[in-house]
Structure formats: C-alpha cells, structure tokens
Amino acid sequence: MKSYTINAPQQIDATIELPASKSISNRALIIYALSHGGILPKNLSDCDDTEVIIAALKNSPDIIDIKAAGTAMRFMTAFLSSTLGSHTITGTERMQHRPIKILVDALKSLGANISYIKEDGFPPLHITGKQLTGGHLQIPGNISSQYISALLMIGPILKQGLELELSGEIVSRPYINMTLKIMAYFGAEAQWESENIIKVSPKPYINKAYLVENDWSGSSYWYEIMALCKDDQAKIHLTGLFRNSLQGDSVIQDIFAKLGVRTVFEESSTDATTTVTLTKTPYHLESFTYDFTKCPDLAQTVVVTCCELGIKFHFTGLASLKIKETDRIEALKIELRKLGFILHDEHDDTLIWNGDRCEASMAPIDTYEDHRMAMAFAPTCFVHKNLLMNNPQVVSKSYPHFWDDLRQANFLIKQN
C-alpha cells in the first residue's frame, strides 16, 4: 500500500494549471457521440472518469468497465440504452454497490432493454440499445443530478423527445442547468417549461468545436491551502477558469470569502478563460451555517477547513454524500477524529461540529478510494507536520497531477 508523508511550505507564490472540468468534459463527450462525432471537444479532462468514457466510446467493447466512475456509469447507461449495440457495463466492487435503479426504471419506461446481471438495482447491467420512444417521464427531483442529466442528454434523439417532470425538491439545479447549456450549445432545444418540468424537443445535435473550461471543484483545494497557510503574503494564481462559469462549484469563491480568502479575476477581453489570484484577507467568522444542496462536491473541503480554522459549523444538504465513492459523511467523521475533531451527523444529510475535541492520534489519513478525501485532507499539513496519508493515488479520478502541483508549490511529499 502506497503512502505519503506531507509537509507544507513556509511561503507560497505559485501558478497552477488546474485540470479541465470532468463534469463538463463528460457531458461534452456524450453529446459529441450522440451527434455522430466530428470535432472532438478541446481541453478534455485527463482524469480517470473522462478516460473511461473516451475508451468506451472509441472502442465500444462488449464489456465496458467504467471502474469507479459514477458519472460514467450513469451517462453511459443512458447512452447505451438509446444507441444500437449490445453491451455489459460494470465497474469496481464499490460501483457494484452504488444504486442505479431509479435511472434504469426511468429508461425502461422510455422503452429501454436493460437487465441486472447480479443484484437488482445495482450494476453490472446488460443493455441492448435501440431507438427509444421518449415522451413524458416523472422522476424525483432529489436524486443525483447525474441521473437527470443522463436522461436529458439523450432527449434530442428520442422519437418524441422528452418531457421530464421532477417531483418534490430539486437538489442539484446548477448541474442540471450546466447540462442544458451544453446541450443548447450543440443545437438542442431543451429548456425549463416550468419550475419542475424540462422539455427536450426531438431535434438532433449539431457537432461543432467546444472548449472545456478548467475545474472550479479542483480549485477548492487551493482555496483551502490559502485559508490554512501561515504566510500573510501568499499568492496562488489559478489559470484556465471562466468568470461566467457553467459550474455550480464556482460558488467556492463566495464560500471562502467568509473564510479569509480573496478572489481576483484577471481582466479578459473575451468571455473565456482567465487567471484567478487568491490572497489572504481578514475574517471574523466564529460559526458557519451553509446548505450544500447545490454544491455537494465542495463539502469535504469546507468541512476540513472549518475544523482546522476552529470555526464551528452546521452544514446541511449532504444527503448525496452517503452514496458517493464512499459514505463521505462517515469518512469525514472518522478521519477528522484522527486530527482531534469530533463531528456529529443528523438525518443522513447534516454534519455538525460544535467545537468538540479529542486527543489527536495522528494515525495515517485513509482515503476510501475517494479522490476528494485525499485532496481535502492534504492541506491539513499546514497544521499537522509530517501528515501521513494512505493510498494518495486516488486523486487520479479527477485531478491526476494534484501531487505534482503541490510539489511545484514547494510542498514536501515523501513516498513511504
């Protein structure tokens, strides 16, 4: 088992080329394939999640192994159901215990031919693709936005298009809107008809050039680094971000403004990529309440940061964390206890720290096959010298060069 010992630099002045957004890359790739190829999107993410989609679309094997890529499982299930061919789609042991029944039932109601190979409700799946009828479909609005996006993206190639009604609370509207905007760029007619109904016309995609912006989710770890570092003159320059981003996680700049990090955009004459500079700024926050419903991927970063800054918190909107790469709520409780923090959870969607402390064991941080656990805990080396971390290579899922970027910023990282 690989492990790292991580130590922080005394000063930071770094320029970091963030990875491309995997959320946008994966959507653009599916739409590229549904538009029958042509111009491949530029600046695609080089992470595991995107590479398994590229391999599946390029090679179209009988058995498609998407490994630990949840996005790929959801998007490819809808794609394979609506395009000709017969395939089995599978993944890691953890992936085979991540639920997919809601998406499968929705696709079956549209006419899809899908069967479970092992346990009902979970991958692996056998899919025989065909043109689907489409029409009206109702699903809960509080499910993963990836289910909703998977259905929306195949809408333009359905015979009757798709009218998708989302019942109850809609929890990931920014990701849904991201999908709709990318679809519209490629010529689809897809928009909200009302507060809870999205209509997609049966109008084919038009393939054209597309530039993927860099990843605001990946920037969050550099915000955490800025918040936790001791250098009042620190500067971090993050390239390739969009000021008017499609990504809901761009809200990270507003969250960390409360935690002592200032964001400055370099002026740009076009509505394209620019450089963001992070610096330290005074803050006076003693407790923090926030609803992460619209940005659950930022939760781990903010939870760890607040603990290390001594800021009590009451965070809600975390239900989806239970079914990510790991149960992220439980993982945060276990790993932060190693650093001396006692967290409490409620209702499967709330995480609380009221200031309770315990003696820190400083046992190695475990990463649970979860890229965001590794990246959220790495900056704690500013507070805890010689931080030990097991299985640090999991960052390849979304940010393969994360450790190289830390070294570039003068972090000392030793492989044990």
Short mmCIF file of C-alpha atoms in Angstrom, two decimals:
data_model
loop_
_atom_site.label_atom_id
_atom_site.label_comp_id
_atom_site.label_asym_id
_atom_site.label_seq_id
_atom_site.Cartn_x
_atom_site.Cartn_y
_atom_site.Cartn_z
CA MET A 1 0.00 0.00 0.00
CA LYS A 2 1.45 3.34 -1.06
CA SER A 3 1.53 6.18 1.47
CA TYR A 4 2.84 9.73 1.58
CA THR A 5 4.30 11.95 4.28
CA ILE A 6 3.27 15.54 3.51
CA ASN A 7 4.76 18.78 4.82
CA ALA A 8 3.74 22.33 3.96
CA PRO A 9 5.95 25.15 2.66
CA GLN A 10 6.68 28.26 4.72
CA GLN A 11 5.73 30.57 1.87
CA ILE A 12 3.53 30.19 -1.20
CA ASP A 13 3.67 32.00 -4.53
CA ALA A 14 2.53 29.52 -7.16
CA THR A 15 0.87 29.44 -10.56
CA ILE A 16 -1.25 26.33 -11.05
CA GLU A 17 -2.78 25.00 -14.27
CA LEU A 18 -5.94 23.37 -12.97
CA PRO A 19 -7.33 20.23 -14.62
CA ALA A 20 -10.16 20.57 -17.11
CA SER A 21 -13.63 20.16 -15.67
CA LYS A 22 -14.60 16.49 -15.68
CA SER A 23 -18.27 17.42 -15.29
CA ILE A 24 -18.21 19.45 -18.49
CA SER A 25 -15.85 17.04 -20.29
CA ASN A 26 -18.10 14.05 -19.65
CA ARG A 27 -21.23 15.85 -20.83
CA ALA A 28 -19.49 17.22 -23.92
CA LEU A 29 -18.22 13.73 -24.81
CA ILE A 30 -21.65 12.10 -24.59
CA ILE A 31 -23.17 14.84 -26.74
CA TYR A 32 -20.23 14.55 -29.16
CA ALA A 33 -21.03 10.84 -29.55
CA LEU A 34 -24.78 11.44 -29.87
CA SER A 35 -24.07 13.96 -32.65
CA HIS A 36 -22.17 11.20 -34.51
CA GLY A 37 -18.68 12.50 -33.91
CA GLY A 38 -16.80 15.07 -35.92
CA ILE A 39 -14.94 17.68 -33.87
CA LEU A 40 -13.73 16.30 -30.54
CA PRO A 41 -14.10 18.79 -27.66
CA LYS A 42 -10.85 20.57 -26.74
CA ASN A 43 -9.16 20.64 -23.33
CA LEU A 44 -10.79 17.40 -22.19
CA SER A 45 -10.03 16.27 -18.66
CA ASP A 46 -7.26 13.68 -18.34
CA CYS A 47 -8.83 12.16 -15.22
CA ASP A 48 -9.96 8.54 -14.81
CA ASP A 49 -13.66 9.41 -15.10
CA THR A 50 -13.24 11.02 -18.51
CA GLU A 51 -10.74 8.49 -19.85
CA VAL A 52 -13.12 5.57 -19.27
CA ILE A 53 -15.81 7.37 -21.29
CA ILE A 54 -13.34 8.12 -24.09
CA ALA A 55 -12.26 4.46 -24.17
CA ALA A 56 -15.84 3.20 -24.15
CA LEU A 57 -16.92 5.50 -26.98
CA LYS A 58 -13.81 4.83 -29.05
CA ASN A 59 -13.60 1.05 -28.69
CA SER A 60 -17.22 0.09 -27.94
CA PRO A 61 -16.22 -3.23 -26.31
CA ASP A 62 -18.77 -5.88 -25.39
CA ILE A 63 -17.86 -5.40 -21.72
CA ILE A 64 -17.38 -1.78 -20.65
CA ASP A 65 -15.56 -1.39 -17.33
CA ILE A 66 -16.01 2.14 -16.03
CA LYS A 67 -14.03 1.34 -12.85
CA ALA A 68 -15.00 3.78 -10.07
CA ALA A 69 -16.50 6.47 -12.32
CA GLY A 70 -20.04 7.14 -11.14
CA THR A 71 -20.66 9.82 -13.76
CA ALA A 72 -19.57 7.41 -16.49
CA MET A 73 -21.88 4.68 -15.18
CA ARG A 74 -24.95 6.95 -15.26
CA PHE A 75 -24.18 8.72 -18.55
CA MET A 76 -23.10 5.58 -20.40
CA THR A 77 -26.15 3.61 -19.19
CA ALA A 78 -28.47 6.15 -20.85
CA PHE A 79 -26.22 6.45 -23.92
CA LEU A 80 -26.01 2.68 -24.48
CA SER A 81 -29.76 2.28 -23.98
CA SER A 82 -30.54 4.77 -26.75
CA THR A 83 -27.92 3.75 -29.35
CA LEU A 84 -27.59 0.48 -31.29
CA GLY A 85 -25.49 -2.33 -29.84
CA SER A 86 -25.38 -4.86 -27.03
CA HIS A 87 -23.06 -4.31 -24.04
CA THR A 88 -22.42 -5.17 -20.43
CA ILE A 89 -21.40 -2.22 -18.26
CA THR A 90 -19.66 -2.84 -14.96
CA GLY A 91 -17.21 -1.26 -12.52
CA THR A 92 -15.34 -1.68 -9.25
CA GLU A 93 -16.72 -3.56 -6.25
CA ARG A 94 -17.83 -0.24 -4.75
CA MET A 95 -19.50 0.72 -8.04
CA GLN A 96 -21.47 -2.52 -7.95
CA HIS A 97 -22.97 -1.35 -4.65
CA ARG A 98 -23.94 2.13 -5.83
CA PRO A 99 -27.66 2.31 -6.67
CA ILE A 100 -28.85 2.81 -10.24
CA LYS A 101 -32.45 1.53 -10.06
CA ILE A 102 -34.09 4.94 -10.47
CA LEU A 103 -32.24 5.57 -13.74
CA VAL A 104 -32.83 2.03 -15.03
CA ASP A 105 -36.56 2.21 -14.24
CA ALA A 106 -36.78 5.61 -15.97
CA LEU A 107 -35.03 4.30 -19.09
CA LYS A 108 -37.21 1.18 -19.14
CA SER A 109 -40.31 3.39 -19.05
CA LEU A 110 -38.96 5.03 -22.22
CA GLY A 111 -38.60 1.59 -23.82
CA ALA A 112 -35.04 0.61 -22.91
CA ASN A 113 -33.89 -3.04 -22.78
CA ILE A 114 -31.81 -3.32 -19.59
CA SER A 115 -31.31 -6.27 -17.24
CA TYR A 116 -29.39 -6.71 -13.99
CA ILE A 117 -26.60 -9.29 -14.07
CA LYS A 118 -26.18 -9.70 -10.31
CA GLU A 119 -28.25 -7.80 -7.77
CA ASP A 120 -31.41 -5.94 -8.76
CA GLY A 121 -30.94 -2.18 -8.54
CA PHE A 122 -27.17 -2.23 -8.94
CA PRO A 123 -24.54 -2.66 -11.68
CA PRO A 124 -23.39 -4.58 -13.63
CA LEU A 125 -26.04 -4.15 -16.32
CA HIS A 126 -26.66 -5.80 -19.68
CA ILE A 127 -28.01 -3.28 -22.20
CA THR A 128 -29.34 -3.85 -25.70
CA GLY A 129 -29.61 -0.42 -27.26
CA LYS A 130 -32.28 0.79 -29.65
CA GLN A 131 -34.09 3.96 -30.59
CA LEU A 132 -36.32 4.87 -27.68
CA THR A 133 -39.76 6.43 -27.94
CA GLY A 134 -39.44 9.10 -25.30
CA GLY A 135 -42.34 11.20 -24.13
CA HIS A 136 -43.37 12.21 -20.61
CA LEU A 137 -41.38 10.93 -17.65
CA GLN A 138 -41.65 11.73 -13.95
CA ILE A 139 -38.80 11.14 -11.51
CA PRO A 140 -37.90 12.54 -8.06
CA GLY A 141 -36.06 15.86 -8.07
CA ASN A 142 -33.95 14.98 -5.02
CA ILE A 143 -31.93 12.25 -6.75
CA SER A 144 -28.44 12.64 -8.17
CA SER A 145 -28.33 15.24 -10.94
CA GLN A 146 -26.31 12.72 -12.95
CA TYR A 147 -29.47 10.60 -13.41
CA ILE A 148 -31.33 13.68 -14.61
CA SER A 149 -28.52 14.82 -16.90
CA ALA A 150 -28.15 11.31 -18.36
CA LEU A 151 -31.82 11.35 -19.35
CA LEU A 152 -31.77 14.91 -20.66
CA MET A 153 -28.78 14.35 -22.93
CA ILE A 154 -30.46 11.51 -24.84
CA GLY A 155 -33.66 13.57 -25.18
CA PRO A 156 -32.88 15.05 -28.62
CA ILE A 157 -32.51 11.57 -30.20
CA LEU A 158 -35.75 10.13 -28.78
CA LYS A 159 -38.63 9.80 -31.26
CA GLN A 160 -40.92 12.01 -29.23
CA GLY A 161 -38.25 13.97 -27.42
CA LEU A 162 -38.54 14.12 -23.64
CA GLU A 163 -40.73 15.92 -21.14
CA LEU A 164 -39.07 15.40 -17.78
CA GLU A 165 -41.10 16.22 -14.68
CA LEU A 166 -39.12 16.46 -11.44
CA SER A 167 -41.26 15.84 -8.37
CA GLY A 168 -40.55 17.31 -4.93
CA GLU A 169 -37.42 19.28 -4.07
CA ILE A 170 -34.87 19.70 -6.86
CA VAL A 171 -31.47 19.39 -5.19
CA SER A 172 -28.86 19.89 -7.94
CA ARG A 173 -30.28 22.56 -10.21
CA PRO A 174 -26.85 24.05 -11.12
CA TYR A 175 -25.69 20.73 -12.59
CA ILE A 176 -28.97 20.37 -14.50
CA ASN A 177 -28.56 23.89 -15.87
CA MET A 178 -24.97 23.07 -16.85
CA THR A 179 -26.26 20.14 -18.89
CA LEU A 180 -28.97 22.23 -20.56
CA LYS A 181 -26.49 24.96 -21.53
CA ILE A 182 -24.06 22.48 -23.08
CA MET A 183 -26.93 20.78 -24.93
CA ALA A 184 -28.10 24.17 -26.25
CA TYR A 185 -24.58 24.96 -27.49
CA PHE A 186 -24.77 21.84 -29.65
CA GLY A 187 -28.13 22.84 -31.12
CA ALA A 188 -30.58 21.07 -28.83
CA GLU A 189 -33.89 22.67 -27.91
CA ALA A 190 -34.05 21.98 -24.19
CA GLN A 191 -35.36 24.32 -21.53
CA TRP A 192 -37.38 24.63 -18.34
CA GLU A 193 -41.08 24.81 -19.19
CA SER A 194 -41.98 25.50 -15.57
CA GLU A 195 -40.43 25.31 -12.11
CA ASN A 196 -40.22 21.50 -12.30
CA ILE A 197 -40.68 20.46 -15.96
CA ILE A 198 -37.95 20.36 -18.61
CA LYS A 199 -38.89 19.84 -22.25
CA VAL A 200 -36.42 18.49 -24.82
CA SER A 201 -37.51 18.56 -28.47
CA PRO A 202 -36.65 15.69 -30.85
CA LYS A 203 -34.13 17.83 -32.73
CA PRO A 204 -30.70 16.25 -33.45
CA TYR A 205 -27.47 17.69 -32.09
CA ILE A 206 -25.11 19.63 -34.36
CA ASN A 207 -21.44 18.78 -33.81
CA LYS A 208 -19.10 21.76 -33.55
CA ALA A 209 -15.93 22.87 -31.77
CA TYR A 210 -16.16 23.16 -27.98
CA LEU A 211 -13.65 24.34 -25.37
CA VAL A 212 -13.90 22.75 -21.91
CA GLU A 213 -13.20 25.18 -19.08
CA ASN A 214 -10.95 24.26 -16.17
CA ASP A 215 -12.29 22.83 -12.94
CA TRP A 216 -13.67 25.01 -10.17
CA SER A 217 -14.02 21.91 -7.97
CA GLY A 218 -10.27 21.37 -8.31
CA SER A 219 -9.66 25.00 -7.33
CA SER A 220 -11.31 24.38 -3.95
CA TYR A 221 -8.21 22.64 -2.55
CA TRP A 222 -6.11 25.69 -3.40
CA TYR A 223 -8.65 27.88 -1.62
CA GLU A 224 -8.21 25.58 1.39
CA ILE A 225 -4.42 25.86 1.10
CA MET A 226 -4.68 29.65 1.08
CA ALA A 227 -7.01 29.61 4.10
CA LEU A 228 -4.74 27.33 6.16
CA CYS A 229 -1.29 28.62 5.20
CA LYS A 230 0.57 30.89 7.64
CA ASP A 231 2.05 33.20 5.00
CA ASP A 232 0.14 36.51 5.04
CA GLN A 233 1.76 37.46 1.71
CA ALA A 234 0.82 34.19 -0.02
CA LYS A 235 -0.41 34.26 -3.60
CA ILE A 236 -1.84 31.47 -5.70
CA HIS A 237 -2.64 32.01 -9.38
CA LEU A 238 -5.13 29.56 -10.92
CA THR A 239 -5.32 29.51 -14.72
CA GLY A 240 -7.97 28.42 -17.17
CA LEU A 241 -11.09 29.34 -15.21
CA PHE A 242 -14.17 31.07 -16.62
CA ARG A 243 -15.55 34.14 -14.85
CA ASN A 244 -19.07 33.27 -16.05
CA SER A 245 -18.72 29.58 -15.39
CA LEU A 246 -21.20 26.80 -16.13
CA GLN A 247 -20.03 25.11 -12.93
CA GLY A 248 -22.07 25.42 -9.77
CA ASP A 249 -18.87 24.83 -7.79
CA SER A 250 -17.65 28.30 -8.81
CA VAL A 251 -19.55 29.34 -5.65
CA ILE A 252 -16.37 28.28 -3.84
CA GLN A 253 -15.13 31.88 -4.22
CA ASP A 254 -18.10 33.15 -2.20
CA ILE A 255 -17.78 30.46 0.47
CA PHE A 256 -14.10 31.11 1.06
CA ALA A 257 -14.58 34.87 1.11
CA LYS A 258 -16.07 34.14 4.55
CA LEU A 259 -13.01 32.01 5.45
CA GLY A 260 -10.30 34.55 4.72
CA VAL A 261 -9.57 34.10 1.01
CA ARG A 262 -9.90 36.90 -1.54
CA THR A 263 -10.53 36.12 -5.23
CA VAL A 264 -9.37 38.48 -8.00
CA PHE A 265 -10.05 37.81 -11.68
CA GLU A 266 -7.53 38.94 -14.27
CA GLU A 267 -9.20 41.20 -16.79
CA SER A 268 -10.12 39.43 -20.03
CA SER A 269 -11.44 40.92 -23.25
CA THR A 270 -13.39 37.76 -24.02
CA ASP A 271 -15.86 35.62 -22.13
CA ALA A 272 -13.31 32.85 -21.99
CA THR A 273 -10.60 31.54 -19.69
CA THR A 274 -8.83 33.85 -17.31
CA THR A 275 -6.47 33.68 -14.32
CA VAL A 276 -7.76 33.89 -10.77
CA THR A 277 -5.45 35.10 -7.99
CA LEU A 278 -6.05 34.07 -4.38
CA THR A 279 -4.74 36.07 -1.43
CA LYS A 280 -5.42 36.14 2.30
CA THR A 281 -7.90 38.58 3.79
CA PRO A 282 -9.13 39.13 7.36
CA TYR A 283 -12.21 37.21 8.53
CA HIS A 284 -14.20 37.13 11.76
CA LEU A 285 -16.38 34.06 11.37
CA GLU A 286 -16.95 32.05 14.55
CA SER A 287 -19.66 29.72 13.24
CA PHE A 288 -20.85 28.84 9.75
CA THR A 289 -24.20 27.56 8.51
CA TYR A 290 -24.46 26.51 4.88
CA ASP A 291 -26.68 24.39 2.63
CA PHE A 292 -24.56 22.32 0.20
CA THR A 293 -27.52 21.03 -1.81
CA LYS A 294 -26.29 22.82 -4.93
CA CYS A 295 -22.56 22.07 -4.46
CA PRO A 296 -22.08 18.79 -2.54
CA ASP A 297 -18.60 18.18 -4.00
CA LEU A 298 -17.31 21.18 -2.04
CA ALA A 299 -18.46 19.86 1.32
CA GLN A 300 -15.35 17.88 2.28
CA THR A 301 -13.06 20.82 1.54
CA VAL A 302 -15.12 23.26 3.60
CA VAL A 303 -15.67 20.82 6.49
CA VAL A 304 -11.94 20.17 6.90
CA THR A 305 -11.06 23.85 6.50
CA CYS A 306 -13.54 24.98 9.15
CA CYS A 307 -12.29 22.40 11.65
CA GLU A 308 -8.68 23.49 11.22
CA LEU A 309 -9.64 27.17 11.49
CA GLY A 310 -11.66 26.46 14.65
CA ILE A 311 -14.93 27.59 13.03
CA LYS A 312 -17.98 25.71 14.31
CA PHE A 313 -20.45 24.69 11.63
CA HIS A 314 -23.89 23.30 10.82
CA PHE A 315 -23.88 22.03 7.22
CA THR A 316 -26.99 20.67 5.50
CA GLY A 317 -27.82 19.39 2.02
CA LEU A 318 -25.36 16.50 2.28
CA ALA A 319 -27.64 13.53 1.51
CA SER A 320 -25.84 12.69 -1.73
CA LEU A 321 -22.55 12.28 0.18
CA LYS A 322 -23.81 8.95 1.52
CA ILE A 323 -23.75 7.36 -1.96
CA LYS A 324 -20.59 8.87 -3.45
CA GLU A 325 -17.28 7.00 -3.87
CA THR A 326 -17.66 6.26 -0.17
CA ASP A 327 -20.03 7.37 2.59
CA ARG A 328 -18.36 10.75 2.81
CA ILE A 329 -20.18 11.80 5.98
CA GLU A 330 -18.92 8.77 7.89
CA ALA A 331 -15.45 9.05 6.34
CA LEU A 332 -15.13 12.70 7.43
CA LYS A 333 -16.15 11.82 10.99
CA ILE A 334 -13.58 9.02 11.20
CA GLU A 335 -10.65 10.87 9.63
CA LEU A 336 -11.19 14.19 11.40
CA ARG A 337 -11.23 12.36 14.74
CA LYS A 338 -7.65 11.30 13.92
CA LEU A 339 -6.81 15.02 13.83
CA GLY A 340 -8.67 15.71 17.08
CA PHE A 341 -12.14 16.81 15.95
CA ILE A 342 -15.43 15.17 16.96
CA LEU A 343 -18.19 15.65 14.38
CA HIS A 344 -21.87 14.71 14.62
CA ASP A 345 -24.34 13.91 11.88
CA GLU A 346 -28.13 14.10 11.72
CA HIS A 347 -30.87 12.90 9.35
CA ASP A 348 -28.33 11.48 6.86
CA ASP A 349 -27.90 14.96 5.38
CA THR A 350 -26.42 17.17 8.11
CA LEU A 351 -22.92 17.44 9.56
CA ILE A 352 -22.19 19.44 12.71
CA TRP A 353 -19.08 20.50 14.58
CA ASN A 354 -19.83 22.31 17.84
CA GLY A 355 -16.21 22.62 18.89
CA ASP A 356 -15.83 19.17 20.48
CA ARG A 357 -12.22 17.98 20.52
CA CYS A 358 -10.39 14.80 21.40
CA GLU A 359 -6.74 13.80 21.55
CA ALA A 360 -5.39 13.56 18.02
CA SER A 361 -3.98 10.10 17.24
CA MET A 362 -2.34 11.38 14.03
CA ALA A 363 -2.87 7.94 12.52
CA PRO A 364 -2.49 7.96 8.73
CA ILE A 365 -5.39 9.52 6.85
CA ASP A 366 -7.29 6.89 4.87
CA THR A 367 -8.75 7.92 1.51
CA TYR A 368 -11.51 5.33 0.96
CA GLU A 369 -10.91 5.14 -2.81
CA ASP A 370 -12.21 8.72 -2.81
CA HIS A 371 -10.22 11.41 -4.60
CA ARG A 372 -11.86 14.23 -2.66
CA MET A 373 -10.88 12.73 0.71
CA ALA A 374 -7.21 12.80 -0.31
CA MET A 375 -7.29 16.34 -1.67
CA ALA A 376 -9.38 17.81 1.15
CA PHE A 377 -7.04 16.44 3.84
CA ALA A 378 -3.70 17.22 2.15
CA PRO A 379 -3.73 20.93 3.16
CA THR A 380 -4.06 19.99 6.84
CA CYS A 381 -0.27 19.55 6.76
CA PHE A 382 -0.12 23.29 7.48
CA VAL A 383 -1.42 22.44 10.95
CA HIS A 384 -0.12 18.88 11.39
CA LYS A 385 3.51 18.32 10.42
CA ASN A 386 4.52 15.04 8.79
CA LEU A 387 0.93 14.30 7.80
CA LEU A 388 0.59 10.65 6.77
CA MET A 389 -1.84 9.58 4.04
CA ASN A 390 -2.63 6.14 2.68
CA ASN A 391 -3.45 5.47 -0.99
CA PRO A 392 -2.86 9.05 -2.17
CA GLN A 393 -3.01 7.96 -5.83
CA VAL A 394 -6.84 8.09 -5.73
CA VAL A 395 -6.60 11.71 -6.92
CA SER A 396 -6.33 10.32 -10.48
CA LYS A 397 -10.13 10.16 -10.55
CA SER A 398 -10.42 13.90 -11.10
CA TYR A 399 -7.04 15.65 -10.64
CA PRO A 400 -4.20 13.31 -11.74
CA HIS A 401 -1.40 15.87 -11.32
CA PHE A 402 -2.53 17.13 -7.90
CA TRP A 403 0.59 15.92 -6.08
CA ASP A 404 2.86 17.30 -8.82
CA ASP A 405 1.15 20.67 -8.43
CA LEU A 406 1.69 20.59 -4.66
CA ARG A 407 5.39 19.85 -5.23
CA GLN A 408 5.53 22.77 -7.65
CA ALA A 409 4.17 24.93 -4.82
CA ASN A 410 7.07 23.66 -2.62
CA PHE A 411 5.17 21.12 -0.56
CA LEU A 412 7.49 18.31 0.59
CA ILE A 413 5.92 14.98 -0.31
CA LYS A 414 7.78 11.78 0.53
CA GLN A 415 6.65 8.36 -0.62
CA ASN A 416 6.94 5.82 2.21
#
